[in-house]
CSV table of C-alpha atoms and ligand atoms in Angstrom, one decimal:
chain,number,residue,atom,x,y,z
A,1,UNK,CA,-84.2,21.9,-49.4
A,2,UNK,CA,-82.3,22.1,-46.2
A,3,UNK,CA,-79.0,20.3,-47.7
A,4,UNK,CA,-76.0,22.3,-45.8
A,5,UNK,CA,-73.8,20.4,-43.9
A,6,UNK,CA,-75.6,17.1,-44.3
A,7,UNK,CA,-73.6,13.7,-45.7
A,8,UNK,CA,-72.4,13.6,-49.1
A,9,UNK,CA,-72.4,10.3,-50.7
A,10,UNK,CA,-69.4,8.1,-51.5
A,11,UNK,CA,-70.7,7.1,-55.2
A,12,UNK,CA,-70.0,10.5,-57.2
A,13,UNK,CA,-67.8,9.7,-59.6
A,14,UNK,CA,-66.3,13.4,-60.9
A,15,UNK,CA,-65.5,12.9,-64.7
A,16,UNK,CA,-65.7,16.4,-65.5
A,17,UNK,CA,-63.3,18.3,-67.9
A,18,UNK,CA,-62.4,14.8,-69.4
A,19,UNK,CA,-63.8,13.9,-73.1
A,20,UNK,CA,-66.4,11.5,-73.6
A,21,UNK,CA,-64.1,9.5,-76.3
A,22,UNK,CA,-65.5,8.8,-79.2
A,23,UNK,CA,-68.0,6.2,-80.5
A,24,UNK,CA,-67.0,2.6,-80.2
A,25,UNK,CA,-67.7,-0.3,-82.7
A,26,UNK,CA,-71.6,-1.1,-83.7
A,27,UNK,CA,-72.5,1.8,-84.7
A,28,UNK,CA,-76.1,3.2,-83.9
A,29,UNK,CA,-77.3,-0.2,-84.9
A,30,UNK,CA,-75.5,-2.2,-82.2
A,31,UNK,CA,-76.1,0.1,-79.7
A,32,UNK,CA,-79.5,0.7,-79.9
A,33,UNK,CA,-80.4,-2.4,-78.4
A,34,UNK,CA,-79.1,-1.3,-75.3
A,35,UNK,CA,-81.5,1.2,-73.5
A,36,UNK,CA,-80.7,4.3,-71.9
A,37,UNK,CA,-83.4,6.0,-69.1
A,38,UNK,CA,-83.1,9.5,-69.7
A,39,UNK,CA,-84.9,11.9,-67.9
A,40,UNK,CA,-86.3,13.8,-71.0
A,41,UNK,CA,-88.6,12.2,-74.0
A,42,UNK,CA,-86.8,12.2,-77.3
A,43,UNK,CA,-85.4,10.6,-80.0
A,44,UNK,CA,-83.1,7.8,-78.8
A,45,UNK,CA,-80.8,8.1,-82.0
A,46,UNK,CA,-79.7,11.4,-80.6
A,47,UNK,CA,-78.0,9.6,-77.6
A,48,UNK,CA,-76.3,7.2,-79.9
A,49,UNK,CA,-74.9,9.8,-82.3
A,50,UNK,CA,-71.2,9.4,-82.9
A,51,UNK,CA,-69.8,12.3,-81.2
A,52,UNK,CA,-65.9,13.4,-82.3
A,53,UNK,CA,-64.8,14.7,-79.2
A,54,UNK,CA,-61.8,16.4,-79.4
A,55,UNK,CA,-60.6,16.8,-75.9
A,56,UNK,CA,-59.8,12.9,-75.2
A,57,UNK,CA,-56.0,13.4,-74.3
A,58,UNK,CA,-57.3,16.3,-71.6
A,59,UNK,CA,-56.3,14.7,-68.4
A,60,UNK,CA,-55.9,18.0,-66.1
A,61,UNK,CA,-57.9,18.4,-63.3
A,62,UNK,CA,-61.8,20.0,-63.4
A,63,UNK,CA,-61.6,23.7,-62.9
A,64,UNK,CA,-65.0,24.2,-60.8
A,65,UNK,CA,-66.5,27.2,-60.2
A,66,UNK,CA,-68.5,28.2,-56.8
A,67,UNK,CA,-71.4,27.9,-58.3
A,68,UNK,CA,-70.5,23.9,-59.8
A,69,UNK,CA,-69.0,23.5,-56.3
A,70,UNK,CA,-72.1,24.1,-54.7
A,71,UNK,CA,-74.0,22.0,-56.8
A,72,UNK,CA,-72.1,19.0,-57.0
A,73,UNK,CA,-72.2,19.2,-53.1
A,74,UNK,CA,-76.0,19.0,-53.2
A,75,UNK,CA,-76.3,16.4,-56.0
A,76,UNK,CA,-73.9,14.4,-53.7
A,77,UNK,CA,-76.2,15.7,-50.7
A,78,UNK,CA,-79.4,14.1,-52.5
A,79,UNK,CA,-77.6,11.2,-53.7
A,80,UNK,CA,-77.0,10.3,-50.0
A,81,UNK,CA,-80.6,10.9,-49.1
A,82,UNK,CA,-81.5,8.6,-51.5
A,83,UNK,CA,-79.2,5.9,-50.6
A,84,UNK,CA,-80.7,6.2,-46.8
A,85,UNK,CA,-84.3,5.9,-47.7
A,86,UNK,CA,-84.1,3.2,-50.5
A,87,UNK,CA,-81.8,1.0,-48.6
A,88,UNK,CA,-84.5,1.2,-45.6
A,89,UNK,CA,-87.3,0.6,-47.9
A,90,UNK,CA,-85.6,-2.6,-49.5
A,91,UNK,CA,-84.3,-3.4,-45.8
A,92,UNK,CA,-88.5,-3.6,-44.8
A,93,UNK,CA,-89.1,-5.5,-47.9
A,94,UNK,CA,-86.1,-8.1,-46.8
A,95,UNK,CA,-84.2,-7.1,-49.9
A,96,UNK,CA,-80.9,-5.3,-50.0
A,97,UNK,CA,-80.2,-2.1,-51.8
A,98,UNK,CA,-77.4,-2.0,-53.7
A,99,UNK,CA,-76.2,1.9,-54.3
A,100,UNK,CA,-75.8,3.2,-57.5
A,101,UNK,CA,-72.8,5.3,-58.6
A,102,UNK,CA,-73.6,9.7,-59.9
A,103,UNK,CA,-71.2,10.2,-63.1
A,104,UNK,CA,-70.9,13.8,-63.3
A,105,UNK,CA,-69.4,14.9,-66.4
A,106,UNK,CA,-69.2,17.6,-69.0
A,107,UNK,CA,-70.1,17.7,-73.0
A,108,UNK,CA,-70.4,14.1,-73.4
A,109,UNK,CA,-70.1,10.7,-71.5
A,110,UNK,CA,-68.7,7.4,-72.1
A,111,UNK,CA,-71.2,4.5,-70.4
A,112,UNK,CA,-71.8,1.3,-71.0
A,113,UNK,CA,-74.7,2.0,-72.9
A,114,UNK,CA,-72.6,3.6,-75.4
A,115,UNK,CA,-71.5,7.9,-76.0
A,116,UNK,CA,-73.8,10.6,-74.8
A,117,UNK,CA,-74.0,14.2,-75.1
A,118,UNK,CA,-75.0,16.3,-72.7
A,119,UNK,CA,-77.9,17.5,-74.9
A,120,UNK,CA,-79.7,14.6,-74.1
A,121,UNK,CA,-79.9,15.4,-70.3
A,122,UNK,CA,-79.3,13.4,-67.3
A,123,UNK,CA,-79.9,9.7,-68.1
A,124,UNK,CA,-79.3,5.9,-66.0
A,125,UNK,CA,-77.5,3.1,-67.9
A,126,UNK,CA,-78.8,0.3,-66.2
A,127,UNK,CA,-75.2,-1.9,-68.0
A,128,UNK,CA,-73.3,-0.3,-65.2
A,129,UNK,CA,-75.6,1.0,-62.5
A,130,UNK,CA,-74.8,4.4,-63.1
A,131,UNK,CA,-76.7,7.6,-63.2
A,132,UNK,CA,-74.8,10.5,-65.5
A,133,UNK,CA,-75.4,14.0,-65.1
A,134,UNK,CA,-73.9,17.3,-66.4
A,135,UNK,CA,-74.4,19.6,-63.6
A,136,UNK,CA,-75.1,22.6,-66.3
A,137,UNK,CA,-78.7,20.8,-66.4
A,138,UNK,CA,-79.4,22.7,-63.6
A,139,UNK,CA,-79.5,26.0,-65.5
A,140,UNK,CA,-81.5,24.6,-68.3
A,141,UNK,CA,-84.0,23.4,-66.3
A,142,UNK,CA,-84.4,27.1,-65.2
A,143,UNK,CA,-83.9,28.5,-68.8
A,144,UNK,CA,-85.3,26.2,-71.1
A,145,UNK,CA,-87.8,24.1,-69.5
A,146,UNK,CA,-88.8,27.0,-66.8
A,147,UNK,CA,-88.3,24.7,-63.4
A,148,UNK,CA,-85.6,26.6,-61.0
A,149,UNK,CA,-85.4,25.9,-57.8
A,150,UNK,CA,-83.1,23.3,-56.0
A,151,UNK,CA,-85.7,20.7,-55.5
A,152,UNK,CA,-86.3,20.5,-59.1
A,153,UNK,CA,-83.0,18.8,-59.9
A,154,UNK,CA,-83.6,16.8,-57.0
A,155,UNK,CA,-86.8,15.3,-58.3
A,156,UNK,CA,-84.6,14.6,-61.6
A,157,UNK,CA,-81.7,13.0,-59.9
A,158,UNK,CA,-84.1,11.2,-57.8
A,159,UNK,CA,-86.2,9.8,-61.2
A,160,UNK,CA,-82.6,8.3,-61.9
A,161,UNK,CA,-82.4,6.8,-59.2
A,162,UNK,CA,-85.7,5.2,-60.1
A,163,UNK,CA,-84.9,4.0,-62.8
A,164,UNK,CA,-82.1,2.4,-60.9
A,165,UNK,CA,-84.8,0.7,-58.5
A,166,UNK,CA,-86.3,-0.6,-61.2
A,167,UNK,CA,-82.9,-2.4,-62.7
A,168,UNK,CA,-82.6,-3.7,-59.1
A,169,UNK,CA,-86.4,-5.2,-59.1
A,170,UNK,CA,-86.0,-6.3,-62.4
A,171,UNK,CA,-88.2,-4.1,-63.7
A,172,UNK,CA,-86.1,-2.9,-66.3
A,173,UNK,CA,-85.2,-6.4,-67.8
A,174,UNK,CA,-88.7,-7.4,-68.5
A,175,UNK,CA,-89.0,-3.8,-70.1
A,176,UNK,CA,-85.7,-4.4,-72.6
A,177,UNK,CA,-86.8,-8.0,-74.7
A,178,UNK,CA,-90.0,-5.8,-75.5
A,179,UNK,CA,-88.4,-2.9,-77.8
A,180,UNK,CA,-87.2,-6.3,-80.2
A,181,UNK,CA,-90.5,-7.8,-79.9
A,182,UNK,CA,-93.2,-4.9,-80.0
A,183,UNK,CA,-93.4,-1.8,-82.9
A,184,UNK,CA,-92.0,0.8,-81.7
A,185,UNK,CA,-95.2,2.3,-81.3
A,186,UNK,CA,-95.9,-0.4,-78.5
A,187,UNK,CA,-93.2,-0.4,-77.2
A,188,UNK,CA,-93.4,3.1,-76.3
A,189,UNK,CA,-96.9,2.4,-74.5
A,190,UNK,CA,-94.5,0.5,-72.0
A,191,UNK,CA,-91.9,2.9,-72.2
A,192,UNK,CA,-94.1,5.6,-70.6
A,193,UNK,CA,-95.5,3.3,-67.8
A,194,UNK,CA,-92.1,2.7,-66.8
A,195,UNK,CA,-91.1,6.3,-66.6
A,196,UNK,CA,-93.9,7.1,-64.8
A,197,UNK,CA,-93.2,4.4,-62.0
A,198,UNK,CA,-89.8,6.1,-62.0
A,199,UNK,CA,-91.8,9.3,-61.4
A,200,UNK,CA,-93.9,7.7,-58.5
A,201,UNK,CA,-90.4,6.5,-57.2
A,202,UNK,CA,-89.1,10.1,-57.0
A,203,UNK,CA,-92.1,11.0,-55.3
A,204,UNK,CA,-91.7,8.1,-52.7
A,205,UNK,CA,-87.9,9.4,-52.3
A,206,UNK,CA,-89.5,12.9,-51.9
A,207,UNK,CA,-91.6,11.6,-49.3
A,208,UNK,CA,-89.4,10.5,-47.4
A,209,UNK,CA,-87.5,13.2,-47.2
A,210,UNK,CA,-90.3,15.0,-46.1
A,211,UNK,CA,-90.1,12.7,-43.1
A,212,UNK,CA,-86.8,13.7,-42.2
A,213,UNK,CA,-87.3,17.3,-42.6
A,214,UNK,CA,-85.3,18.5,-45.0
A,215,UNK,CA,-87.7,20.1,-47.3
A,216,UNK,CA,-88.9,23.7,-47.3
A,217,UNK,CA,-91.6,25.6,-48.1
A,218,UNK,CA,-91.8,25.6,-51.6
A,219,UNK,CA,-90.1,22.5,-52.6
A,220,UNK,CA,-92.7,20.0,-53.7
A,221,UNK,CA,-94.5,22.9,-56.2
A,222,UNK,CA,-90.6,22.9,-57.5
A,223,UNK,CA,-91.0,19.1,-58.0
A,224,UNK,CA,-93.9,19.6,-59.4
A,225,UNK,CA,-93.6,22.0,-61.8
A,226,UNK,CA,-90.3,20.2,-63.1
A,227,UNK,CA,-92.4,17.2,-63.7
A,228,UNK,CA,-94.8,19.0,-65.5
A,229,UNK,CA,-92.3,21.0,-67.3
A,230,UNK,CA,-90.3,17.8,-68.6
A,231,UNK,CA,-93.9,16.1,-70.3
A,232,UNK,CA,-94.0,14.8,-73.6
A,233,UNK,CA,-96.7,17.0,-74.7
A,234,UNK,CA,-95.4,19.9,-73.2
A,235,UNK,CA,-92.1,19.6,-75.1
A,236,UNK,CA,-93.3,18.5,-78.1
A,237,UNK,CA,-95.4,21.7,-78.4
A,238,UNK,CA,-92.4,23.7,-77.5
A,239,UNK,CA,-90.0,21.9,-80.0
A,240,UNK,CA,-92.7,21.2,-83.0
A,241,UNK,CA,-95.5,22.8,-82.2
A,242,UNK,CA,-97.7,20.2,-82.1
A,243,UNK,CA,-97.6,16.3,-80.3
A,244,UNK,CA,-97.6,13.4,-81.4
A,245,UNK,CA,-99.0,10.8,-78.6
A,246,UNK,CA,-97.6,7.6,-80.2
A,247,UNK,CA,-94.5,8.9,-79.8
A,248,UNK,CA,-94.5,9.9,-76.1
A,249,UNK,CA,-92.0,7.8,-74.0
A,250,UNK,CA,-92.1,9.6,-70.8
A,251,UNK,CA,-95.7,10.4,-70.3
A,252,UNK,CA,-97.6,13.8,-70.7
A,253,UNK,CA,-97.0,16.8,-68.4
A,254,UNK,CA,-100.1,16.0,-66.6
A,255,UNK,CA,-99.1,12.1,-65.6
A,256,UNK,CA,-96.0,12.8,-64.5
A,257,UNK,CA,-97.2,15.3,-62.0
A,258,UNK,CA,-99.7,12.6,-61.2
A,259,UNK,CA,-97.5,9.8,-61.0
A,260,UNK,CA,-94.6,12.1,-58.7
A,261,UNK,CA,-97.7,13.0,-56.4
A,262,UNK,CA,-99.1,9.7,-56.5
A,263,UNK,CA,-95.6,8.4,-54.5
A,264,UNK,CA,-95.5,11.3,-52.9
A,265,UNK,CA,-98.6,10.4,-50.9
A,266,UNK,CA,-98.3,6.4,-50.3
A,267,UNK,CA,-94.3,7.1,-49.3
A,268,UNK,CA,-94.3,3.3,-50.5
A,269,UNK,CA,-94.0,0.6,-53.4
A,270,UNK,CA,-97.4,-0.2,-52.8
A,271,UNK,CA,-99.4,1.2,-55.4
A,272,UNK,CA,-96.3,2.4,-57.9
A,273,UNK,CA,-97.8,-0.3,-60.6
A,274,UNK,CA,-98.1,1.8,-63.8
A,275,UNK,CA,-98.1,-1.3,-65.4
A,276,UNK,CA,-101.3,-2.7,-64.3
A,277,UNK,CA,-102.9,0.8,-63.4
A,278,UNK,CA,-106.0,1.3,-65.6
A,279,UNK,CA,-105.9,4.8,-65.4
A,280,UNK,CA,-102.7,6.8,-66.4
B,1,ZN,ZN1,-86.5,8.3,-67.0
């Protein structure tokens, strides 16, 4: 992606080399109830885990290294584009788009939606309106889930950022009363048509960047193949060695590609309703 020298957005919020704190009142039960969009399936628990962090007094200032330097310059480079084509896409629609705010942090993360550890992977709380990332996501998605490539963590951020459409559409409050009323088995059904549509919403991002120019050759098969790489069946084979489709939240390797592709090409809302689609 052609990302040198173009804006950075205001919204990055640089938490890095601070602790997460540790785990306020509730306990996993209270906190459960509050959702948390992360970009990879899982078990939900793992986000709520009370984490002992032992670097809470560390105040001193974020050491960065060329490498992080460079990279918090592009997510803020992405983070921009995004807040350019969404706030024309809401402007055509005669809505207003209201920017969200990148957390970048290490270890773990203090939201509204409660403490997170990194190993959960970049996740929206929709409480604040804030999208959380640990830049060393980057490498894992080269390493562990086998999608390098600089477009690959934009798809990701821009996913967040989908997520973040759907708080502002109000998607993601008719989603939330559902995981108290539905099995958990259910709810999941709903689970994965809403991360899909935050798939197609990448893809609609994507588009538009398209428009502008800024991708290069190469960058959509990055997108892709990180969508592909981050589906439920593909990790559960990798983690378990076999899948378990009840339990998908996130859709398999297959849909996501789909979904991304399916934005990619309509560059629009229109036709981003997982909810109602027949087919996944
Ligand atoms: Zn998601």
């Amino acid at each position: 992606m052609k990302w040198r020298g173009r804006r950075e957005s205001a919204n990055v919020e640089d938490r890095r080399g601070r602790g997460g704190g540790t785990l306020i009142g509730g306990g996993i039960g209270g906190l459960i109830l509050i959702l948390v969009f992360a970009f990879l399936g899982g078990d939900p628990a793992d986000l709520m885990n009370g984490l002992q962090t032992t670097d809470d007094a560390n105040t001193g200032t974020y050491e960065e290294t060329e490498k992080e330097k460079e990279l918090s310059r592009f997510v803020s480079v992405v983070l921009a584009d995004t807040e350019d084509v969404w706030s024309e896409i809401f402007r055509q629609q005669g809505l207003v788009y209201k920017e969200p705010t990148l957390v970048l942090y290490t270890n773990s993360v203090q939201s509204a939606c409660g403490t997170s550890s990194a190993s959960v992977g970049p996740f929206y709380c929709p409480g604040d309106q804030k999208l959380y990332i640990d830049l060393s996501f980057y490498d894992e998605l080269q390493q562990r889930f086998h999608a390098p490539g600089d477009f690959a963590m934009a798809y990701v951020i821009a996913h967040e950022v989908g997520h973040h459409v759907q708080t502002l559409l109000g998607t993601s409050d008719k989603i939330m009363p559902l995981r108290q009323q539905l099995s958990e088995e259910e709810f999941n059904k709903y689970l994965v048509r809403f991360e899909l549509q935050a798939d197609y919403l990448a893809g609609v991002w994507a588009r538009h960047a398209e428009g502008k120019g800024v991708l290069e050759e190469g960058d959509l098969d990055e997108a892709l193949n990180a969508a592909s790489a981050v589906g439920d069946d593909t990790l559960q084979k990798q983690a378990r060695g076999y899948v378990v489709p009840e339990s998908f939240t996130h859709g398999t390797s297959e849909q996501r590609k789909r979904w991304f592709n399916k934005g990619f090409q309509s560059g629009s809302l229109t036709g981003g309703d997982t909810f109602n689609a027949r087919d996944l």
